[in-house]
Amino acid sequence: MNYSKKGVRAKQKTLNSKSQKWGRKIALTCVKVMLAAVVGIGICGVAAGIGVFRGILSSTPTIRLSDVVAVGEATIVYDREGNEIDQYVSTNSNRLSVGMDEIPDYLGKAFVAIEDERFYQHNGIDFKSIIRAGYQFFKTGGEEAQGASTITQQLLKNTVFTDWTSEGNNKIKKIKRKIQEQYLALEITKYYSKDEILLRYMNAINLGQNTLGVESASLRYFGKHCSELTISECAVIASITQNPSKYNPIRHPEENVKRREKCLNKMLELGFISQTQYDEAMADTDAVYERIGLYDIDYQEANATTGSYFSDAVYEQVKQDLILSGYNENMAETLLTSGGLRVESTLDPKIQAILNEEYADPSNYPENVKWYLNYALTIISPDGTKNNFSKENMMTWFKQNQNSKFNLIFSSQDDAYAAVDTYRSAMLAQLGVEDDADNYEETISMTPQPQSAMVIEEQNTGYVVAMIGGRGAKEGRRTLNRATSAKRLPGSTFKVVASYAPALDSAGKTLATVYNDAPFNYADGTPVRNWYKTGYRGIQNIRSAIRDSLNIIAVKNITVITPRLGYDYLLNFGFTTLTDGVQVGNEIKSDVNQSLALGGLTYGVTPYELTGAYAAIANGGTYVTPKLYTRVTDSDGNVILDNTNPATRQVIKETTAFLLTSAMQDVVTSGTGGRVNFGGMAIAGKTGTTTGPTDAWFVGYTPYYTAATWTGYDNNVDLNSAEDGVSKTLWRKVMKRVHEDLPNTQFPVPSGIVQVAVCSQSGKLPIPGLCDGSVYTEYFAEGTEPTESCDVHYQGEICAYDGLPASPDCPFKYTGVATMPLVEDPALQQGSTVIINNPDGTQTVSTPNTRSQCQHDATFFANPDYESVINQQQAEINARNAAAQPQTEE
């Protein structure tokens, strides 16, 4: 520094310089301004950060611990003995919740060791883990991140923030969710125990292979409940959760091995297991994965099932009842497939096993199995256009080009595939598309034919105990269930419920009521045909008409009582597929007509509803709504639907039910249903076949169970004689086994039933000496027994020409006994005729109610040509008889 005078003066001058002073002031001012700006910006930044943070927190959902529960839990269906028979599972719903007492202590500790070792020390957020994860993130430049989520946070991610997978690479969304997650973790830890949080976590987490929660995972990987897991197995499952794909013990066992070892090391380090337990678990390393391989095969086989026809029907019934109770259809579906419901079904596993075995037994069907082809073809043109062809298109093409009787039924699967090849090639050529697999798509499935279905119901409760909806492999869930969904014509099984039940119950008819089995026409003039091929059987009572399934008697009876009465009874019997007027094309169809007695319906009925109707007869006339389940509860045991006491109603009198039962016992012992009789048990039932025949039925009951069996082709092809008997064979074999250990008992006789001797030709009290060969004892409801004497048998002068009471001018009189023509109800006169059985075995046509045919005088018989006139009349009678061919039944 210069201390000379000159230097001192220069320094003073500089210090006193005004320009220098202003420069320093300006600089100082700038520094202050800059400092103030920095502080201000900092304050604004902090304020903004606080605002953003508060905004994030304000948008955090308000929850209770009851809200922190995994959504999407499988619904489980149980049989009547409490065994699980099925699950209804939607996507992300394969979860089975369990309580803490069902989870081994080591499983929870395994999760704590590998996922959150300070779980029992922190308050929901692990700051050490956050710092460690942050350090790793900055150290690697954001290339590597470590998880810092606690078990509490992971629970929230799986229950509250379930859409976290949609965040992608959006860091703002991730930060927002993390802040909310941590905040809620702090909140729920204040009020709820660690064990409660851990339990909910273990019930919620994804553990690979479409398993959610530890119970599903335990069943999936080890084939047992989680309560039975070993320490070694606990470590396998706990090691999955960080990355269910990477650590999947089936797909990537080598990765799971590494993490499992880390889990066991940490459990040992934290004192969760002893050295001995650690050594045992490590020694099990190879074996534990071999066990998973074995159970994987078992699991795949068990879960390859397409469900059962019974569980499909349970699903539909529960769904409908949920809708009736107030849920809309979507809500009901969601609740059923992911609501964790528990359905207590009515299925009896022993009876269902019998049904399954008999339906799978080839010996119960004709030897030559036929196959019904379901086929769809899509051909892709060079321009990308898709051309679709259905099985109906295929059938039309074959009928037009190769076989006019083509019906998609094949004697072998090879024949079906050959037809597919022929049709596909023809369609490709038609469109000018090269025959290359890349140019078409097709679906092919074949079902064995004829098909069959069966339903078994416990009539006094209405509980359906077993069901099968078809023979052969079931191809999917909720596919065609022929037991509940296929509407088929019921044939002669309807004679009992549509014609005779209402006649006996409220129309004044009895089992002794007689009709003439003779030519008879429907109101439109169409002849009613009997199922047997020759002649008619003359006077028949209702008992014999039921036993031998006489068509004309059933139609005459419903004509007298009116089809409307029969229709109303059918509705009360629980049939929902009938119609009283529906437009089909240009026609209005109605089931209120005479053919109702023979099952001539617009749509048909299901085996399920036919079983329910006959169960009402078996149950003393009380209809119990058929049910497939008793209760539905949620996973906490709260009752959602209670069906333990189904609705009931009295359809027919108890006495009517007994009379029908008595007549239908004759069907089995001496009538058309003799093939179902397995002896040692009281059986009542009714056969039924339809024109063709296309449908064959047997529906019957014992004092214990009611069952209906149907057989037919899915596309209504006619059954041959061997196929026609399948329903009876299956009914007998199934029901015989079902009743093997049940005491033999008879149907109870209710009060109000009396027995009276009657004449079978009139249904009235017999006349001694005249009705001796026609007298039998019949059951009657008290008050309906006959009081009049027989008016069919006659003793006196008889005309030799027609065997009837002779007129005064008859030249061929003789004294004897004659059977008079039956006087039928006036409702049967229109368009009908009656056959008279003559003493010499010939038959004569007469109109109803005619009491004397011999009106010819001596002049007539004196005519030398009278014999030719008689012969011509008899020829016309014989021709008319021969024209009568079977229409339905047996």
mmCIF file of N, CA, C and O in Angstrom, residues 199-245:
data_model
loop_
_atom_site.group_PDB
_atom_site.id
_atom_site.type_symbol
_atom_site.label_atom_id
_atom_site.label_comp_id
_atom_site.label_asym_id
_atom_site.label_seq_id
_atom_site.Cartn_x
_atom_site.Cartn_y
_atom_site.Cartn_z
ATOM 1 N N LEU A 199 -54.123 -59.187 8.847
ATOM 2 C CA LEU A 199 -55.114 -60.148 8.374
ATOM 3 C C LEU A 199 -55.754 -59.667 7.079
ATOM 4 O O LEU A 199 -55.874 -60.425 6.103
ATOM 5 N N ARG A 200 -56.154 -58.412 7.065
ATOM 6 C CA ARG A 200 -56.795 -57.889 5.855
ATOM 7 C C ARG A 200 -55.814 -57.857 4.682
ATOM 8 O O ARG A 200 -56.195 -58.093 3.541
ATOM 9 N N TYR A 201 -54.584 -57.598 4.979
ATOM 10 C CA TYR A 201 -53.544 -57.606 3.943
ATOM 11 C C TYR A 201 -53.408 -59.006 3.339
ATOM 12 O O TYR A 201 -53.386 -59.175 2.115
ATOM 13 N N MET A 202 -53.351 -60.020 4.186
ATOM 14 C CA MET A 202 -53.163 -61.390 3.688
ATOM 15 C C MET A 202 -54.386 -61.897 2.927
ATOM 16 O O MET A 202 -54.273 -62.802 2.101
ATOM 17 N N ASN A 203 -55.562 -61.325 3.191
ATOM 18 C CA ASN A 203 -56.768 -61.713 2.449
ATOM 19 C C ASN A 203 -56.911 -60.954 1.134
ATOM 20 O O ASN A 203 -57.766 -61.302 0.313
ATOM 21 N N ALA A 204 -56.071 -59.914 0.941
ATOM 22 C CA ALA A 204 -56.263 -59.034 -0.207
ATOM 23 C C ALA A 204 -55.237 -59.209 -1.313
ATOM 24 O O ALA A 204 -55.524 -58.972 -2.479
ATOM 25 N N ILE A 205 -54.024 -59.625 -0.989
ATOM 26 C CA ILE A 205 -52.910 -59.531 -1.935
ATOM 27 C C ILE A 205 -53.023 -60.526 -3.088
ATOM 28 O O ILE A 205 -53.583 -61.599 -2.971
ATOM 29 N N ASN A 206 -52.410 -60.100 -4.198
ATOM 30 C CA ASN A 206 -52.312 -60.926 -5.398
ATOM 31 C C ASN A 206 -51.127 -61.869 -5.240
ATOM 32 O O ASN A 206 -49.996 -61.435 -5.034
ATOM 33 N N LEU A 207 -51.383 -63.167 -5.366
ATOM 34 C CA LEU A 207 -50.326 -64.159 -5.192
ATOM 35 C C LEU A 207 -50.152 -65.033 -6.431
ATOM 36 O O LEU A 207 -49.719 -66.179 -6.352
ATOM 37 N N GLY A 208 -50.459 -64.483 -7.592
ATOM 38 C CA GLY A 208 -50.193 -65.160 -8.848
ATOM 39 C C GLY A 208 -51.190 -66.249 -9.181
ATOM 40 O O GLY A 208 -51.996 -66.676 -8.352
ATOM 41 N N GLN A 209 -51.143 -66.713 -10.447
ATOM 42 C CA GLN A 209 -52.004 -67.805 -10.920
ATOM 43 C C GLN A 209 -53.488 -67.522 -10.669
ATOM 44 O O GLN A 209 -54.243 -68.422 -10.338
ATOM 45 N N ASN A 210 -53.854 -66.254 -10.773
ATOM 46 C CA ASN A 210 -55.239 -65.836 -10.549
ATOM 47 C C ASN A 210 -55.729 -66.190 -9.146
ATOM 48 O O ASN A 210 -56.883 -66.563 -8.939
ATOM 49 N N THR A 211 -54.826 -66.090 -8.179
ATOM 50 C CA THR A 211 -55.221 -66.313 -6.784
ATOM 51 C C THR A 211 -55.067 -65.014 -6.023
ATOM 52 O O THR A 211 -54.065 -64.310 -6.153
ATOM 53 N N LEU A 212 -56.052 -64.703 -5.223
ATOM 54 C CA LEU A 212 -56.059 -63.495 -4.419
ATOM 55 C C LEU A 212 -56.278 -63.893 -2.965
ATOM 56 O O LEU A 212 -57.281 -64.519 -2.633
ATOM 57 N N GLY A 213 -55.325 -63.544 -2.109
ATOM 58 C CA GLY A 213 -55.415 -63.915 -0.708
ATOM 59 C C GLY A 213 -54.721 -65.243 -0.438
ATOM 60 O O GLY A 213 -54.547 -66.089 -1.322
ATOM 61 N N VAL A 214 -54.327 -65.434 0.804
ATOM 62 C CA VAL A 214 -53.507 -66.587 1.160
ATOM 63 C C VAL A 214 -54.269 -67.905 1.095
ATOM 64 O O VAL A 214 -53.667 -68.951 0.818
ATOM 65 N N GLU A 215 -55.583 -67.891 1.345
ATOM 66 C CA GLU A 215 -56.333 -69.135 1.294
ATOM 67 C C GLU A 215 -56.401 -69.675 -0.131
ATOM 68 O O GLU A 215 -56.160 -70.864 -0.375
ATOM 69 N N SER A 216 -56.720 -68.810 -1.085
ATOM 70 C CA SER A 216 -56.760 -69.245 -2.482
ATOM 71 C C SER A 216 -55.389 -69.719 -2.938
ATOM 72 O O SER A 216 -55.266 -70.715 -3.658
ATOM 73 N N ALA A 217 -54.353 -68.993 -2.533
ATOM 74 C CA ALA A 217 -52.992 -69.372 -2.927
ATOM 75 C C ALA A 217 -52.599 -70.718 -2.340
ATOM 76 O O ALA A 217 -51.971 -71.545 -3.007
ATOM 77 N N SER A 218 -52.961 -70.955 -1.097
ATOM 78 C CA SER A 218 -52.625 -72.222 -0.450
ATOM 79 C C SER A 218 -53.313 -73.383 -1.164
ATOM 80 O O SER A 218 -52.692 -74.425 -1.426
ATOM 81 N N LEU A 219 -54.567 -73.208 -1.496
ATOM 82 C CA LEU A 219 -55.286 -74.246 -2.223
ATOM 83 C C LEU A 219 -54.708 -74.434 -3.620
ATOM 84 O O LEU A 219 -54.632 -75.561 -4.120
ATOM 85 N N ARG A 220 -54.315 -73.322 -4.223
ATOM 86 C CA ARG A 220 -53.782 -73.380 -5.595
ATOM 87 C C ARG A 220 -52.440 -74.083 -5.662
ATOM 88 O O ARG A 220 -52.214 -74.950 -6.519
ATOM 89 N N TYR A 221 -51.532 -73.752 -4.760
ATOM 90 C CA TYR A 221 -50.169 -74.265 -4.855
ATOM 91 C C TYR A 221 -49.948 -75.564 -4.082
ATOM 92 O O TYR A 221 -49.134 -76.398 -4.492
ATOM 93 N N PHE A 222 -50.672 -75.732 -2.974
ATOM 94 C CA PHE A 222 -50.390 -76.898 -2.130
ATOM 95 C C PHE A 222 -51.596 -77.800 -1.882
ATOM 96 O O PHE A 222 -51.495 -78.786 -1.169
ATOM 97 N N GLY A 223 -52.732 -77.427 -2.438
ATOM 98 C CA GLY A 223 -53.888 -78.289 -2.338
ATOM 99 C C GLY A 223 -54.430 -78.448 -0.937
ATOM 100 O O GLY A 223 -55.034 -79.482 -0.607
ATOM 101 N N LYS A 224 -54.245 -77.454 -0.084
ATOM 102 C CA LYS A 224 -54.753 -77.540 1.286
ATOM 103 C C LYS A 224 -55.041 -76.146 1.812
ATOM 104 O O LYS A 224 -54.608 -75.140 1.227
ATOM 105 N N HIS A 225 -55.745 -76.088 2.922
ATOM 106 C CA HIS A 225 -56.073 -74.806 3.526
ATOM 107 C C HIS A 225 -54.810 -74.183 4.112
ATOM 108 O O HIS A 225 -53.872 -74.880 4.528
ATOM 109 N N CYS A 226 -54.797 -72.866 4.189
ATOM 110 C CA CYS A 226 -53.590 -72.188 4.658
ATOM 111 C C CYS A 226 -53.268 -72.535 6.112
ATOM 112 O O CYS A 226 -52.115 -72.443 6.539
ATOM 113 N N SER A 227 -54.262 -72.938 6.865
ATOM 114 C CA SER A 227 -54.013 -73.316 8.257
ATOM 115 C C SER A 227 -53.095 -74.534 8.363
ATOM 116 O O SER A 227 -52.515 -74.793 9.412
ATOM 117 N N GLU A 228 -52.932 -75.274 7.268
ATOM 118 C CA GLU A 228 -52.125 -76.497 7.272
ATOM 119 C C GLU A 228 -50.733 -76.283 6.688
ATOM 120 O O GLU A 228 -49.962 -77.233 6.559
ATOM 121 N N LEU A 229 -50.390 -75.070 6.330
ATOM 122 C CA LEU A 229 -49.097 -74.802 5.687
ATOM 123 C C LEU A 229 -47.934 -74.990 6.657
ATOM 124 O O LEU A 229 -48.025 -74.656 7.847
ATOM 125 N N THR A 230 -46.820 -75.484 6.128
ATOM 126 C CA THR A 230 -45.568 -75.565 6.898
ATOM 127 C C THR A 230 -44.808 -74.258 6.771
ATOM 128 O O THR A 230 -45.148 -73.397 5.945
ATOM 129 N N ILE A 231 -43.745 -74.102 7.569
ATOM 130 C CA ILE A 231 -42.910 -72.895 7.479
ATOM 131 C C ILE A 231 -42.322 -72.778 6.076
ATOM 132 O O ILE A 231 -42.292 -71.688 5.480
ATOM 133 N N SER A 232 -41.872 -73.887 5.534
ATOM 134 C CA SER A 232 -41.289 -73.898 4.194
ATOM 135 C C SER A 232 -42.301 -73.400 3.167
ATOM 136 O O SER A 232 -41.985 -72.582 2.286
ATOM 137 N N GLU A 233 -43.537 -73.866 3.269
ATOM 138 C CA GLU A 233 -44.579 -73.479 2.321
ATOM 139 C C GLU A 233 -45.019 -72.032 2.545
ATOM 140 O O GLU A 233 -45.335 -71.316 1.583
ATOM 141 N N CYS A 234 -45.025 -71.597 3.789
ATOM 142 C CA CYS A 234 -45.350 -70.190 4.080
ATOM 143 C C CYS A 234 -44.368 -69.266 3.382
ATOM 144 O O CYS A 234 -44.748 -68.223 2.834
ATOM 145 N N ALA A 235 -43.077 -69.642 3.412
ATOM 146 C CA ALA A 235 -42.046 -68.806 2.794
ATOM 147 C C ALA A 235 -42.225 -68.736 1.283
ATOM 148 O O ALA A 235 -41.990 -67.692 0.666
ATOM 149 N N VAL A 236 -42.664 -69.840 0.670
ATOM 150 C CA VAL A 236 -42.913 -69.841 -0.774
ATOM 151 C C VAL A 236 -43.996 -68.821 -1.122
ATOM 152 O O VAL A 236 -43.839 -68.004 -2.037
ATOM 153 N N ILE A 237 -45.099 -68.862 -0.390
ATOM 154 C CA ILE A 237 -46.232 -67.984 -0.695
ATOM 155 C C ILE A 237 -45.881 -66.527 -0.393
ATOM 156 O O ILE A 237 -46.190 -65.623 -1.190
ATOM 157 N N ALA A 238 -45.220 -66.271 0.739
ATOM 158 C CA ALA A 238 -44.872 -64.883 1.090
ATOM 159 C C ALA A 238 -43.906 -64.281 0.089
ATOM 160 O O ALA A 238 -43.873 -63.062 -0.096
ATOM 161 N N SER A 239 -43.114 -65.116 -0.572
ATOM 162 C CA SER A 239 -42.105 -64.628 -1.513
ATOM 163 C C SER A 239 -42.704 -64.214 -2.850
ATOM 164 O O SER A 239 -42.006 -63.624 -3.676
ATOM 165 N N ILE A 240 -43.965 -64.498 -3.068
ATOM 166 C CA ILE A 240 -44.583 -64.202 -4.364
ATOM 167 C C ILE A 240 -44.996 -62.749 -4.477
ATOM 168 O O ILE A 240 -44.886 -62.129 -5.527
ATOM 169 N N THR A 241 -45.448 -62.159 -3.392
ATOM 170 C CA THR A 241 -46.263 -60.949 -3.467
ATOM 171 C C THR A 241 -45.567 -59.724 -4.051
ATOM 172 O O THR A 241 -46.213 -58.900 -4.677
ATOM 173 N N GLN A 242 -44.229 -59.597 -3.889
ATOM 174 C CA GLN A 242 -43.564 -58.399 -4.416
ATOM 175 C C GLN A 242 -43.705 -58.287 -5.931
ATOM 176 O O GLN A 242 -43.875 -57.200 -6.476
ATOM 177 N N ASN A 243 -43.661 -59.421 -6.607
ATOM 178 C CA ASN A 243 -43.819 -59.452 -8.058
ATOM 179 C C ASN A 243 -44.451 -60.799 -8.432
ATOM 180 O O ASN A 243 -43.741 -61.772 -8.689
ATOM 181 N N PRO A 244 -45.772 -60.875 -8.442
ATOM 182 C CA PRO A 244 -46.453 -62.155 -8.643
ATOM 183 C C PRO A 244 -46.095 -62.867 -9.938
ATOM 184 O O PRO A 244 -46.245 -64.084 -10.030
ATOM 185 N N SER A 245 -45.636 -62.134 -10.928
ATOM 186 C CA SER A 245 -45.225 -62.772 -12.177
ATOM 187 C C SER A 245 -43.804 -63.311 -12.075
ATOM 188 O O SER A 245 -43.539 -64.487 -12.358
#
